Coordinates of C-alpha atoms and ligand atoms in Angstrom, one line a residue:
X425 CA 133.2 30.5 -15.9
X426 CA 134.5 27.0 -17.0
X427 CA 133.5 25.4 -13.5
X428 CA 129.7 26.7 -14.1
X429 CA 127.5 25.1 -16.9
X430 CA 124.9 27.1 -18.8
X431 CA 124.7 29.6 -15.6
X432 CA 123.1 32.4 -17.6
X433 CA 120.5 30.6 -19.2
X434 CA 119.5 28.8 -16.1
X435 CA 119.2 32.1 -14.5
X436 CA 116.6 33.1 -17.1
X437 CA 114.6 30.6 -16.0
X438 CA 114.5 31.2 -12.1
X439 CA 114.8 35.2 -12.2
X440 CA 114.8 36.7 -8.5
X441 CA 111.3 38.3 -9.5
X442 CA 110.9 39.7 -6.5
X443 CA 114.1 41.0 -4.6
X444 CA 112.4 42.9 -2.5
X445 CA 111.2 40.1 -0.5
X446 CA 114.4 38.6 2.4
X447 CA 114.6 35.4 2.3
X448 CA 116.2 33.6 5.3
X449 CA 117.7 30.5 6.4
X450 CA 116.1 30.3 10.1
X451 CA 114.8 28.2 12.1
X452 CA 114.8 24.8 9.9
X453 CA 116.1 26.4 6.4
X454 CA 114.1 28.3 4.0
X455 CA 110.4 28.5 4.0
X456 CA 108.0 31.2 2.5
X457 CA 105.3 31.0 -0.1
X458 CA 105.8 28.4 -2.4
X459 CA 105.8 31.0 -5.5
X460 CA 108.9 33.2 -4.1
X461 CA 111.1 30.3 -3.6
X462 CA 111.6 28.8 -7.4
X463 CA 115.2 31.1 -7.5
X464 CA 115.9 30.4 -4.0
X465 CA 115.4 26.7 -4.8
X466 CA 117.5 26.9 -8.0
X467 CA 120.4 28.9 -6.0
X468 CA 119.8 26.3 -2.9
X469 CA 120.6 23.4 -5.6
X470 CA 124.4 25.2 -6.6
X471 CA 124.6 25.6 -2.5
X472 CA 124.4 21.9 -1.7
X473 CA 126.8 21.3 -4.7
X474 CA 129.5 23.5 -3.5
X475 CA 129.2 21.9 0.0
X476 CA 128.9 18.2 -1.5
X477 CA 132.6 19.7 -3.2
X478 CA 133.9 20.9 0.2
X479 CA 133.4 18.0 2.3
X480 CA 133.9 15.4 -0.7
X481 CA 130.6 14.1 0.4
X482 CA 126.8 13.9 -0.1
X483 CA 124.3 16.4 0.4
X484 CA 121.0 16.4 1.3
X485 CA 118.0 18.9 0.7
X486 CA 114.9 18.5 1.7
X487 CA 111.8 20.4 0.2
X488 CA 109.0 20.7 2.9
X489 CA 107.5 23.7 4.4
X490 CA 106.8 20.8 7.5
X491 CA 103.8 22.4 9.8
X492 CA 102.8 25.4 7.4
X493 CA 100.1 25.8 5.8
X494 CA 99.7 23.7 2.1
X495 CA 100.8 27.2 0.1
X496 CA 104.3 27.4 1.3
X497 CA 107.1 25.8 1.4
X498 CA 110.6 25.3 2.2
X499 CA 114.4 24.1 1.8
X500 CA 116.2 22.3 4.3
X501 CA 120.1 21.3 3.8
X502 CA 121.2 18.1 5.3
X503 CA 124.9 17.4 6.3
X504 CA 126.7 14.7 5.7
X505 CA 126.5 12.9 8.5
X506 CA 122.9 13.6 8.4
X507 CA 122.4 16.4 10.9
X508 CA 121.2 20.1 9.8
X509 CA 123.4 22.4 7.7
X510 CA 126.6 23.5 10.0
X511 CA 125.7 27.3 11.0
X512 CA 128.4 29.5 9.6
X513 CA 126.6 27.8 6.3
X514 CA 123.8 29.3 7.2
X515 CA 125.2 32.8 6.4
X516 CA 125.8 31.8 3.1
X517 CA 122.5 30.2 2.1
X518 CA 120.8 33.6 3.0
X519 CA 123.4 35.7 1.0
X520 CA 123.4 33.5 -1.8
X521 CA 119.5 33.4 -1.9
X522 CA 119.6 37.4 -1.8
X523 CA 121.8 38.4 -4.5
X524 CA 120.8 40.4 -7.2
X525 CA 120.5 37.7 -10.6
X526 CA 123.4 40.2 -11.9
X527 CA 125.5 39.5 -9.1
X528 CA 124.9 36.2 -8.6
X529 CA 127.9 34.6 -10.6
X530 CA 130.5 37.0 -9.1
X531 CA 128.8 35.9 -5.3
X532 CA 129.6 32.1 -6.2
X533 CA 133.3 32.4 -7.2
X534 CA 133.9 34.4 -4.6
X535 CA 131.9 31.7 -2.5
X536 CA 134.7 28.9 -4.4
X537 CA 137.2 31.5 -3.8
X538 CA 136.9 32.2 0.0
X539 CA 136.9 28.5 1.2
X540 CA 138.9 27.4 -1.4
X541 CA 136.6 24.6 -3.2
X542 CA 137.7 22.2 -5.1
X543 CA 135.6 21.9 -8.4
X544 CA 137.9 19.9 -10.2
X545 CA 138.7 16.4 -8.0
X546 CA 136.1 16.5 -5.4
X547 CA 132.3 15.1 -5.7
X548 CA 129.0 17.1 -6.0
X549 CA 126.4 14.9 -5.0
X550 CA 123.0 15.2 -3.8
X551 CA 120.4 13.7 -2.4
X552 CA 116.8 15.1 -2.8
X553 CA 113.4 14.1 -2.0
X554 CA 110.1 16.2 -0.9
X555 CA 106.7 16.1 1.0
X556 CA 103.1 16.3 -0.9
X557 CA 102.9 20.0 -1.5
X558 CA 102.0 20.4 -5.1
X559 CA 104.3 22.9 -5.7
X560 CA 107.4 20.5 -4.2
X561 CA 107.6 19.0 -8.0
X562 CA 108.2 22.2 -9.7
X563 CA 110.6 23.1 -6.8
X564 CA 112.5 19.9 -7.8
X565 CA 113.2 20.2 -11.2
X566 CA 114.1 24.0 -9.8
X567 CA 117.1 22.3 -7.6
X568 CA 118.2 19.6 -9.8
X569 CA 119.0 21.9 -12.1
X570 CA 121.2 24.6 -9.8
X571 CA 122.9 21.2 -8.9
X572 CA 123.6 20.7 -12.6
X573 CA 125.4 24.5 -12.8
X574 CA 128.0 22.3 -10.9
X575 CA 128.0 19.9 -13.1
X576 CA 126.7 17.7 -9.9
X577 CA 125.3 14.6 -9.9
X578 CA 121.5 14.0 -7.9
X579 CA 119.6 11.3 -7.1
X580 CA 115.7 12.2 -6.7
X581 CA 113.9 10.1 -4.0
X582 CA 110.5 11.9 -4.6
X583 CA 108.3 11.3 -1.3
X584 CA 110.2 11.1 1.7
X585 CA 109.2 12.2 5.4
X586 CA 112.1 14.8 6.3
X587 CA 113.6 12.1 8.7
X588 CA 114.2 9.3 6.0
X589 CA 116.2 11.9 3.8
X590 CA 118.5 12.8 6.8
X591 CA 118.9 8.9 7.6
X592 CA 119.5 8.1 4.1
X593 CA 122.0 10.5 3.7
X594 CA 123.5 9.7 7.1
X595 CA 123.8 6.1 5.8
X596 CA 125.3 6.5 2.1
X597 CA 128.4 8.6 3.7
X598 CA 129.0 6.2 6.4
X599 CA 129.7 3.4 3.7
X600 CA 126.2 1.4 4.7
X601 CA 127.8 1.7 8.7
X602 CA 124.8 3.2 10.2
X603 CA 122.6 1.1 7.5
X604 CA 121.2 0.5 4.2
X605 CA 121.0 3.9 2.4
X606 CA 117.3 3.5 1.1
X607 CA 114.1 3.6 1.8
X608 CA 113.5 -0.2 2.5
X609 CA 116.6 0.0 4.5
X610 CA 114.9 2.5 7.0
X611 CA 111.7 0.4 7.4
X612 CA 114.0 -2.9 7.7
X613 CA 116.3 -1.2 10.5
X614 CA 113.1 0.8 12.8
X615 CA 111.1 -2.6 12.6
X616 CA 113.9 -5.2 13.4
X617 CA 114.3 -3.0 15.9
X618 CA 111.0 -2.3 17.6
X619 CA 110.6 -6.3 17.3
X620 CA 113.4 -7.3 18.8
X621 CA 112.9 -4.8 21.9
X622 CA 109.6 -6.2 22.5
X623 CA 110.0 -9.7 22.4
X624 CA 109.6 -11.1 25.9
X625 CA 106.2 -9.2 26.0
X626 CA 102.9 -10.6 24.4
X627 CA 100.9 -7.7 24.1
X628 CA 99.4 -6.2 20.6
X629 CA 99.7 -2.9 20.4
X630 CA 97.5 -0.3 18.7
X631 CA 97.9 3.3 17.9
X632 CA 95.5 6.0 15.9
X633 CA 97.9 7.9 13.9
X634 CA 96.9 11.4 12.5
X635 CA 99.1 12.1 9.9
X636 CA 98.2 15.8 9.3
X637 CA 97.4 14.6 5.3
X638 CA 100.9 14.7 4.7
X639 CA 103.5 12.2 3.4
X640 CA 103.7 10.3 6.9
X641 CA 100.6 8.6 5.5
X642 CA 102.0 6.6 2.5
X643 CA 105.0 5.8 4.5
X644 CA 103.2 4.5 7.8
X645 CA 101.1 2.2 5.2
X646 CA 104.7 1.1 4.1
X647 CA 106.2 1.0 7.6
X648 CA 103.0 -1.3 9.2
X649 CA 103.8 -4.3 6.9
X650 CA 107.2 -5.3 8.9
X651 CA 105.4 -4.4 12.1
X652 CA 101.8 -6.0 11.7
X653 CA 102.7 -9.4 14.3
X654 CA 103.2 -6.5 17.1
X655 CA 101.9 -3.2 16.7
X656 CA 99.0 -1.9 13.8
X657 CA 97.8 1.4 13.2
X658 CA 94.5 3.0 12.4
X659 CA 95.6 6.1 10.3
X660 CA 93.3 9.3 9.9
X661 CA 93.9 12.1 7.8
X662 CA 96.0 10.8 4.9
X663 CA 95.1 12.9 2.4
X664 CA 91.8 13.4 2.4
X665 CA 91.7 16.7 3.6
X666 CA 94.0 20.2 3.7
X667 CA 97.8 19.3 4.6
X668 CA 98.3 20.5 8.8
X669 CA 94.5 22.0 8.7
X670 CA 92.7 21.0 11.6
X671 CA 94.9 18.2 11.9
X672 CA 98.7 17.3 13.3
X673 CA 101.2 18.1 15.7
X674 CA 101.4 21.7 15.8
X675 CA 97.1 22.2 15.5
X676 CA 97.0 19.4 18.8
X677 CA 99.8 20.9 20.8
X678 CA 99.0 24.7 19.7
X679 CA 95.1 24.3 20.6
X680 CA 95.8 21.8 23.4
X681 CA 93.2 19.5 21.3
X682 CA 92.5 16.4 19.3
X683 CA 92.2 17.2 15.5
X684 CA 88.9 17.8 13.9
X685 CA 88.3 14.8 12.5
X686 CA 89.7 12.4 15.8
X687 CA 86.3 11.4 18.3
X688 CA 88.6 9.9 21.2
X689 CA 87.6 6.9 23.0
X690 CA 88.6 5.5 26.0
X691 CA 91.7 3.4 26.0
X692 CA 93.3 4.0 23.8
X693 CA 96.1 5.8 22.0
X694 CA 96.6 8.4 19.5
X695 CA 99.2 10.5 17.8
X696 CA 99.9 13.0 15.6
X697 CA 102.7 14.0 13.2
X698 CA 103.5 17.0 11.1
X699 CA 103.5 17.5 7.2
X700 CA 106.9 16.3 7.1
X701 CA 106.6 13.7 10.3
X702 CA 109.7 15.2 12.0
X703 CA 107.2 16.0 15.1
X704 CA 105.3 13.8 17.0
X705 CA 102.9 14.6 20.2
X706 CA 100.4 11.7 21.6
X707 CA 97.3 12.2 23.4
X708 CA 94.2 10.3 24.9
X709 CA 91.1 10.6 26.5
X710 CA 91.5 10.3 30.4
X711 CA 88.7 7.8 32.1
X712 CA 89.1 10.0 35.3
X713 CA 88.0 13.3 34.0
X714 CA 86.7 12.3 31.0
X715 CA 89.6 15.3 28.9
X716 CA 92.1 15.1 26.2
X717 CA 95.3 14.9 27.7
X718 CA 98.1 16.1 25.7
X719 CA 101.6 14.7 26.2
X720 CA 104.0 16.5 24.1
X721 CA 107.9 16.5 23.3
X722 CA 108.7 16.9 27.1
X723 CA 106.5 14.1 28.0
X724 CA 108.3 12.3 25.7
X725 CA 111.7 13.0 26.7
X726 CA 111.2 12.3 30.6
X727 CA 109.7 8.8 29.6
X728 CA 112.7 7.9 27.0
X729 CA 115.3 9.4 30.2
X730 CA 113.3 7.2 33.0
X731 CA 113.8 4.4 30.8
X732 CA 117.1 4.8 29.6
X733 CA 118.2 5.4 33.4
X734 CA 116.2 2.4 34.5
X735 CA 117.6 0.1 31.6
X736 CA 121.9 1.5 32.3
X737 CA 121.3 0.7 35.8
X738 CA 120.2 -3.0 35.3
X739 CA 122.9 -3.1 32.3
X740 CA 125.4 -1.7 35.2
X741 CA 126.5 0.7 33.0
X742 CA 125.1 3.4 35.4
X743 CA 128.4 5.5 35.3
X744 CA 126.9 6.4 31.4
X745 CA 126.2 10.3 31.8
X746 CA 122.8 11.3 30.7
X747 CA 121.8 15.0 29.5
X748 CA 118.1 16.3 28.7
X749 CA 118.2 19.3 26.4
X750 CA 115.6 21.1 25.9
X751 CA 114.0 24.8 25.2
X752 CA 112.6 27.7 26.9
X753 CA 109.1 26.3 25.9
X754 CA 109.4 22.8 27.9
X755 CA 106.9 22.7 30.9
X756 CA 108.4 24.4 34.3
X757 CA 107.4 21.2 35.8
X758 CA 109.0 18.8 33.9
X759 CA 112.5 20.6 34.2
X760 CA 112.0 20.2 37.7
X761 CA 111.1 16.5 37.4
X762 CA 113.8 15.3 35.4
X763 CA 116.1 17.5 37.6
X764 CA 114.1 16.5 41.4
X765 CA 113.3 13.5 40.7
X766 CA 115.2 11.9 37.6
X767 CA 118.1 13.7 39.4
X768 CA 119.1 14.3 35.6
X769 CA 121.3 17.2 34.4
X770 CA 119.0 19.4 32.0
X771 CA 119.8 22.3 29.9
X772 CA 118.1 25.6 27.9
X773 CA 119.2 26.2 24.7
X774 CA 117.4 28.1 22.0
X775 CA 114.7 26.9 19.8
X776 CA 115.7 25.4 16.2
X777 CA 116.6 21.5 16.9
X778 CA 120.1 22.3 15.3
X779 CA 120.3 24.2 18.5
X780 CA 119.5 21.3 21.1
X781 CA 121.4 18.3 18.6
X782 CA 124.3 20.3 18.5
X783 CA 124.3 21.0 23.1
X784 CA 123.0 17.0 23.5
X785 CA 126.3 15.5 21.4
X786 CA 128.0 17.1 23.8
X787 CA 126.9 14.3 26.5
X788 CA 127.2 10.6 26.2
X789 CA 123.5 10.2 26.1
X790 CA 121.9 13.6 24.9
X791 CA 118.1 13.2 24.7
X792 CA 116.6 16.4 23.4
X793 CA 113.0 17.3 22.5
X794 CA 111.8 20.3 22.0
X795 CA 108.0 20.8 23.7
X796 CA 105.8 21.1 20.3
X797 CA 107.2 17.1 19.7
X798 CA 110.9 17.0 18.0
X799 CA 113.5 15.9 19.2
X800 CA 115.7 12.1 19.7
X801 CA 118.2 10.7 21.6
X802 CA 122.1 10.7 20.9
X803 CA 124.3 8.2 22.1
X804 CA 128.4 9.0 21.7
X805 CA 130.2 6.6 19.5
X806 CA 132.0 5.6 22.7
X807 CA 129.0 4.6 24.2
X808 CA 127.6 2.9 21.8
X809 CA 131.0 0.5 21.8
X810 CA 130.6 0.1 25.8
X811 CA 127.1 -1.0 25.4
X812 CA 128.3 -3.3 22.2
X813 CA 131.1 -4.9 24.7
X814 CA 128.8 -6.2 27.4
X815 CA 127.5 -9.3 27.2
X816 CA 123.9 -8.7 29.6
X817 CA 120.5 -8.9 28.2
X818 CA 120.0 -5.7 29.4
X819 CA 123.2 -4.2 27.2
X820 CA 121.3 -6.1 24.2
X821 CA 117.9 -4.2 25.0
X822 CA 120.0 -0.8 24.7
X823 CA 121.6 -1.8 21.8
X824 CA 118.1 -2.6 19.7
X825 CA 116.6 0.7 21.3
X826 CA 119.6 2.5 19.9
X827 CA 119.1 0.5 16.5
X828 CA 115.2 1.9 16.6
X829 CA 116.0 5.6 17.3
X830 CA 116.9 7.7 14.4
X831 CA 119.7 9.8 15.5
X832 CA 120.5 11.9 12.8
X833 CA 116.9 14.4 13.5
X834 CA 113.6 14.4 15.0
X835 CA 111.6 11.4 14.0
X836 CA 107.9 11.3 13.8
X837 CA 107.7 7.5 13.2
X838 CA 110.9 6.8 14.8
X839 CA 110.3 8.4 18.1
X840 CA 106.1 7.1 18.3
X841 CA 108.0 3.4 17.8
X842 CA 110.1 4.3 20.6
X843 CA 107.8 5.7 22.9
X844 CA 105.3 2.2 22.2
X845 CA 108.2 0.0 22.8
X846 CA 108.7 1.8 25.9
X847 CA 105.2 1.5 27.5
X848 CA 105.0 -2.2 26.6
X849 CA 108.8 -2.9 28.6
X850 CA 107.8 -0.9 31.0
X851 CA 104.2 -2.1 31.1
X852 CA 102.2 1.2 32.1
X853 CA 99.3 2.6 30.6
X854 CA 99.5 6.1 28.8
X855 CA 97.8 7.9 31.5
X856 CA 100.6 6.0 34.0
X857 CA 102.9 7.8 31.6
X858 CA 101.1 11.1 31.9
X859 CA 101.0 11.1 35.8
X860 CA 105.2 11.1 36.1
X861 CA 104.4 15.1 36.6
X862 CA 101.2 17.0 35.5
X863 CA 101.9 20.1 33.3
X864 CA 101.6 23.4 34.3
X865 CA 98.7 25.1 32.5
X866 CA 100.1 27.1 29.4
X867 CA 99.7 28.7 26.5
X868 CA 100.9 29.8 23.0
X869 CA 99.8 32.9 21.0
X870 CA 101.0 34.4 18.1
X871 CA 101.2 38.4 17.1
X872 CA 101.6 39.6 13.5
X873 CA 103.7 42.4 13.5
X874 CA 105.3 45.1 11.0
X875 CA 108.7 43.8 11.3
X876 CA 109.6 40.8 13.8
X877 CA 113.2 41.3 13.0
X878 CA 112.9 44.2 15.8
X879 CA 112.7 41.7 18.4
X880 CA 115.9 40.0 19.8
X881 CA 116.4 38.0 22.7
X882 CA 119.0 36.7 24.6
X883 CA 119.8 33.9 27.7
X884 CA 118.1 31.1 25.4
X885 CA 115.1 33.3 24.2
X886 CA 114.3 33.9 27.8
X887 CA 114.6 37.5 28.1
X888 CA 114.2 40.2 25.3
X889 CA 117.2 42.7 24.4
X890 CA 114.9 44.8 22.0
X891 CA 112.9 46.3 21.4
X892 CA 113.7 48.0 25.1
X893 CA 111.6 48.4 27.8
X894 CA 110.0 45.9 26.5
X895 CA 111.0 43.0 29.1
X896 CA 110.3 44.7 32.4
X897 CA 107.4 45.3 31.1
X898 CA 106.8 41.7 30.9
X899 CA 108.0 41.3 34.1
X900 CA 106.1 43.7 35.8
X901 CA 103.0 42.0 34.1
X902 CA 104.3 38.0 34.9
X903 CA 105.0 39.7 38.9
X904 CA 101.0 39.6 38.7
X905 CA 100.5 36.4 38.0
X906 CA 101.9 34.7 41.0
X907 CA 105.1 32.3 41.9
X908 CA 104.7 29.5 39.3
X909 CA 103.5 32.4 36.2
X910 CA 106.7 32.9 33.3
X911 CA 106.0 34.2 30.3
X912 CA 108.8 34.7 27.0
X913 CA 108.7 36.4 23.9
X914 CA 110.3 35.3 20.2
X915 CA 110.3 35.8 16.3
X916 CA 109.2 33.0 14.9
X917 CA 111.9 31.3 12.1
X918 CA 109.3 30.1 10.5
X919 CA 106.3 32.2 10.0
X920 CA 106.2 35.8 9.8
X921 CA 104.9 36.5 13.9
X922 CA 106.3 36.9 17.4
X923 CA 105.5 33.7 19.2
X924 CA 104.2 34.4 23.3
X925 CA 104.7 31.5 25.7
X926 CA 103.3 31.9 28.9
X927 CA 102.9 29.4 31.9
X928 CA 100.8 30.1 35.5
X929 CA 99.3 27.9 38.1
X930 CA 95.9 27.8 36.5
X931 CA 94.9 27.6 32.6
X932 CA 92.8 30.8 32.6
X933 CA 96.1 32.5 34.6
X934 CA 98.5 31.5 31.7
X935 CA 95.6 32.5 28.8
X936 CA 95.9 35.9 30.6
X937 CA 98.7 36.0 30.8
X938 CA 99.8 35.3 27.2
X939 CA 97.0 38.0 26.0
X940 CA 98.5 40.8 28.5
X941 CA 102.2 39.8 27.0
X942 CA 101.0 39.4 23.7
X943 CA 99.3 43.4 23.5
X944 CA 102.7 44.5 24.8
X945 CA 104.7 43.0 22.1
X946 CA 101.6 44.4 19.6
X947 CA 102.4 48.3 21.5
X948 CA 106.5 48.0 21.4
X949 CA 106.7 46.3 18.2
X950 CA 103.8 47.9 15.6
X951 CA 101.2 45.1 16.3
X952 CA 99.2 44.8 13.2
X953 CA 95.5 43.7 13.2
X954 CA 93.3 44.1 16.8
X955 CA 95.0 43.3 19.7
X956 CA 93.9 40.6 22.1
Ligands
G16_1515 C1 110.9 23.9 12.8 C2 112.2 23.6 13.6 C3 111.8 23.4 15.0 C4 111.1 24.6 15.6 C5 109.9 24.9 14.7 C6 109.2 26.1 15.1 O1 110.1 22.8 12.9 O2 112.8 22.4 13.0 O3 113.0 23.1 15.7 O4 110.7 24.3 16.9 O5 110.3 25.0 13.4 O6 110.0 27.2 14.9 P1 109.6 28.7 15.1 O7 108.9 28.8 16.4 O8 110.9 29.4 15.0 O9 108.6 29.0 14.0 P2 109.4 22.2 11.6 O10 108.7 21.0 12.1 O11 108.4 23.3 11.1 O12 110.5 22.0 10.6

């Protein structure tokens, strides 16, 4: 086909060598091991290419496996205006990636055929960069050359945290509108930012950043030099050891712990990010009782919607509606806090941060985390033009924060510039921070299983559909556990288990509890392995 270029010998080189494996788009794109991806990669490349032709803009993909382990890794497809690939998309990206390597050249016209692509007049750019993995090279040269099938153009950033790739690519479609389209230009923006919003305040701030010995490392070492005159960092793992092992967001928030290789002290603050830094959670050592104390993504959001409350009011621009969104996994007590006492409207939707961006632009100001540490704020375009019209100090502040947040995803550095910014204006300590509400004990398990496809759920991932029987079960078991006890039940979209949530008054109720729930998914669904 004239609009393909050197398809079949291109094909040779990334054979589907393995068709018996399903590869899906889920949760946040592809992700398997690395070694079963180099056709989904290549295929992934002619993707972006026929979407850069559709919407006559650029594309972004990233490659990152984010919080999995160092062997795999992954494929996430960034829209033009910077959010994640649109949904019915998603469809695609799976069928495309599925195809037999004889069928695959019939699947794309038919792709160019159904929604009527342009390949003549239109562009096919796109944007790529990666995270460390050591296989995310190979993968490269895999993508860049499924773009060229298209006879698309590409322009390689290497190293990028997921969040600089989405703002980038935000950036170069909006004509430079929403900011310089580089790397430079994110640092530049985030610390103009953050400096501006703490001027009036003297303090020097501090934080000890784990950066999970992914790419978050280099780019905090490049970040810190426009920040240095307000806020340094002490950075652990950054390289040195295994990428998310024993280390970052998901190992602190999953084992309610500091990393390995973190001895807390007293007063002061820590953080950690993921391999990608899209997730951030924070955590010190409490004076009182001498514990780590954890505060995670829906710590994070009650602070940002105090504030942002707090700051509209004195802007007088209190009539500015404000939405949390966040997932079946945020803390029963924090829903009631920003609810009781925020007095904030607050909404489930299922995991996936595509999910909870797509729910919070649907409110002037959306902030959305999810509870393992993703999540950022959205603020309408209308909004953003009252704010812009008044003429307060107050208005100004809310214009700078909006300059530091990174709207377009979850932002690791982003989001722990925010949250510092916060605590100096506000002038409270972390564990001030932590007392807003205290978390209800909880905790996260994992079961392999022979298939987690058999599990679906429904009402936000509250409630299970199949396999049946299976949720009075867990009701019957959660009645045991008291008033405050809930428990839930999911396939994971990005590992190959069936995640168990469960919540109760006391710590050892909700370990219980998630053990009891977590046999019955191992009875109903072929657990494989012991049980619990
Ligand atoms: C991705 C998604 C998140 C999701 C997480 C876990 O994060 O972007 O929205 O919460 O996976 O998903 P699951 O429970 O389905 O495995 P990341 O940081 O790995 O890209």
């Amino acid at each position: 086909m004239s609009f393909l270029n050197n398809l079949n010998d291109y094909m040779k080189k990334y054979p589907n060598k393995q068709p018996d494996i399903q590869q899906q788009y889920g949760t946040a794109g592809f992700r398997n091991k690395a070694d079963t991806l180099y056709h989904v990669t290549y295929r992934t490349g002619i993707l972006a290419a026929l979407r850069s032709r559709l919407t006559d803009s650029i594309i972004g993909v990233m490659i990152t496996a984010s919080h999995n382990p160092e062997e795999d890794n992954g494929l996430k497809i960034i829209e033009p205006d910077g959010s994640m690939l649109i949904q019915s998309w998603e469809n695609l990206a799976t069928k495309i990636a599925n195809v037999s390597d004889d069928n695959l050249e019939q699947c794309i016209a038919d792709m160019i055929k159904e929604l009527n692509i342009n390949m003549k007049d239109t562009m096919a750019k796109v944007y790529l960069a990666r995270d460390t993995r050591m296989s995310g090279v190979s993968l490269s040269m895999a993508l860049i050359d499924g773009i060229k099938t298209c006879y698309g153009e590409y322009k390689d950033f290497g190293l990028l945290t997921t969040p600089q790739l989405h703002y980038i690519v935000r950036c170069a479609n909006s004509n430079g509108q929403y900011g310089e389209p580089s790397e430079q230009g994110y640092y530049k923006k985030l610390s103009n930012a953050f400096l501006r919003l703490t001027e009036n305040s003297t303090k020097k701030l501090n934080v000890i950043v784990d950066c999970a010995n992914g790419v978050g490392a280099n780019k905090m070492i490049l970040m810190e030099q426009y920040l240095t005159e307000k806020i340094t960092f002490d950075l652990v793992n950054i390289g040195d050891g295994i990428l998310n092992h024993g280390c970052g967001a998901d190992f602190v928030k999953v084992n309610q712990r500091q990393p390995d290789s973190i001895e807390l002290k007293s007063n002061q603050h820590y953080a950690s990010f993921d391999g990608d830094a899209d997730r951030i959670v924070f955590y010190y050592l409490n004076d009182q009782d001498n514990k780590f104390h954890l505060l995670d993504g829906d710590k994070i959001a009650v602070l940002v919607a105090k504030f942002l409350k707090q700051l509209l009011n004195a802007a007088n621009l209190n009539e500015i509606e404000i939405m949390v969104v966040q997932t079946a996994y945020a803390n029963g007590n924090s829903t009631k806090y920003i609810q009781d006492t925020l007095q904030l409207i607050s909404d489930c939707v299922p995991t996936g941060v595509k999910h909870l961006h797509h729910r919070a632009l649907q409110s002037e100001i959306g902030i959305y985390f999810e509870a393992n540490g993703h999540g950022t704020i959205l603020f309408s375009s209308n909004v953003q033009k009252r704010i812009a019209e008044c003429t307060n100090e107050n208005a100004k502040k809310l214009l700078h924060f909006i300059d530091l947040v990174n709207q377009t995803v979850g932002d690791a550095i982003s989001d722990m510039l925010v949250v510092e910014a916060i605590l100096d204006i506000l002038n409270i300590t972390i564990d001030e921070w932590d007392s807003f509400y205290q978390d209800l004990p909880n905790k996260l398990l994992k079961v392999a299983v022979k298939d987690r496809n058999v599990i679906t759920t429904t009402d936000a991932e509250r409630k299970c559909v199949e396999p049946k029987g299976l949720q009075s079960a867990i009701d019957k078991v959660v009645a045991e556990f008291g008033p405050q006890a809930r428990s839930f039940i999911r396939p994971s979209g990005t590992e190959d288990v069936v995640r168990i949530y469960a919540e109760a008054q006391t710590k050892e109720l909700a370990d219980n509890l998630a053990r009891k729930v977590g046999n019955l998914v191992y009875d109903f669904a072929d657990g494989i392995g012991s049980k619990f």
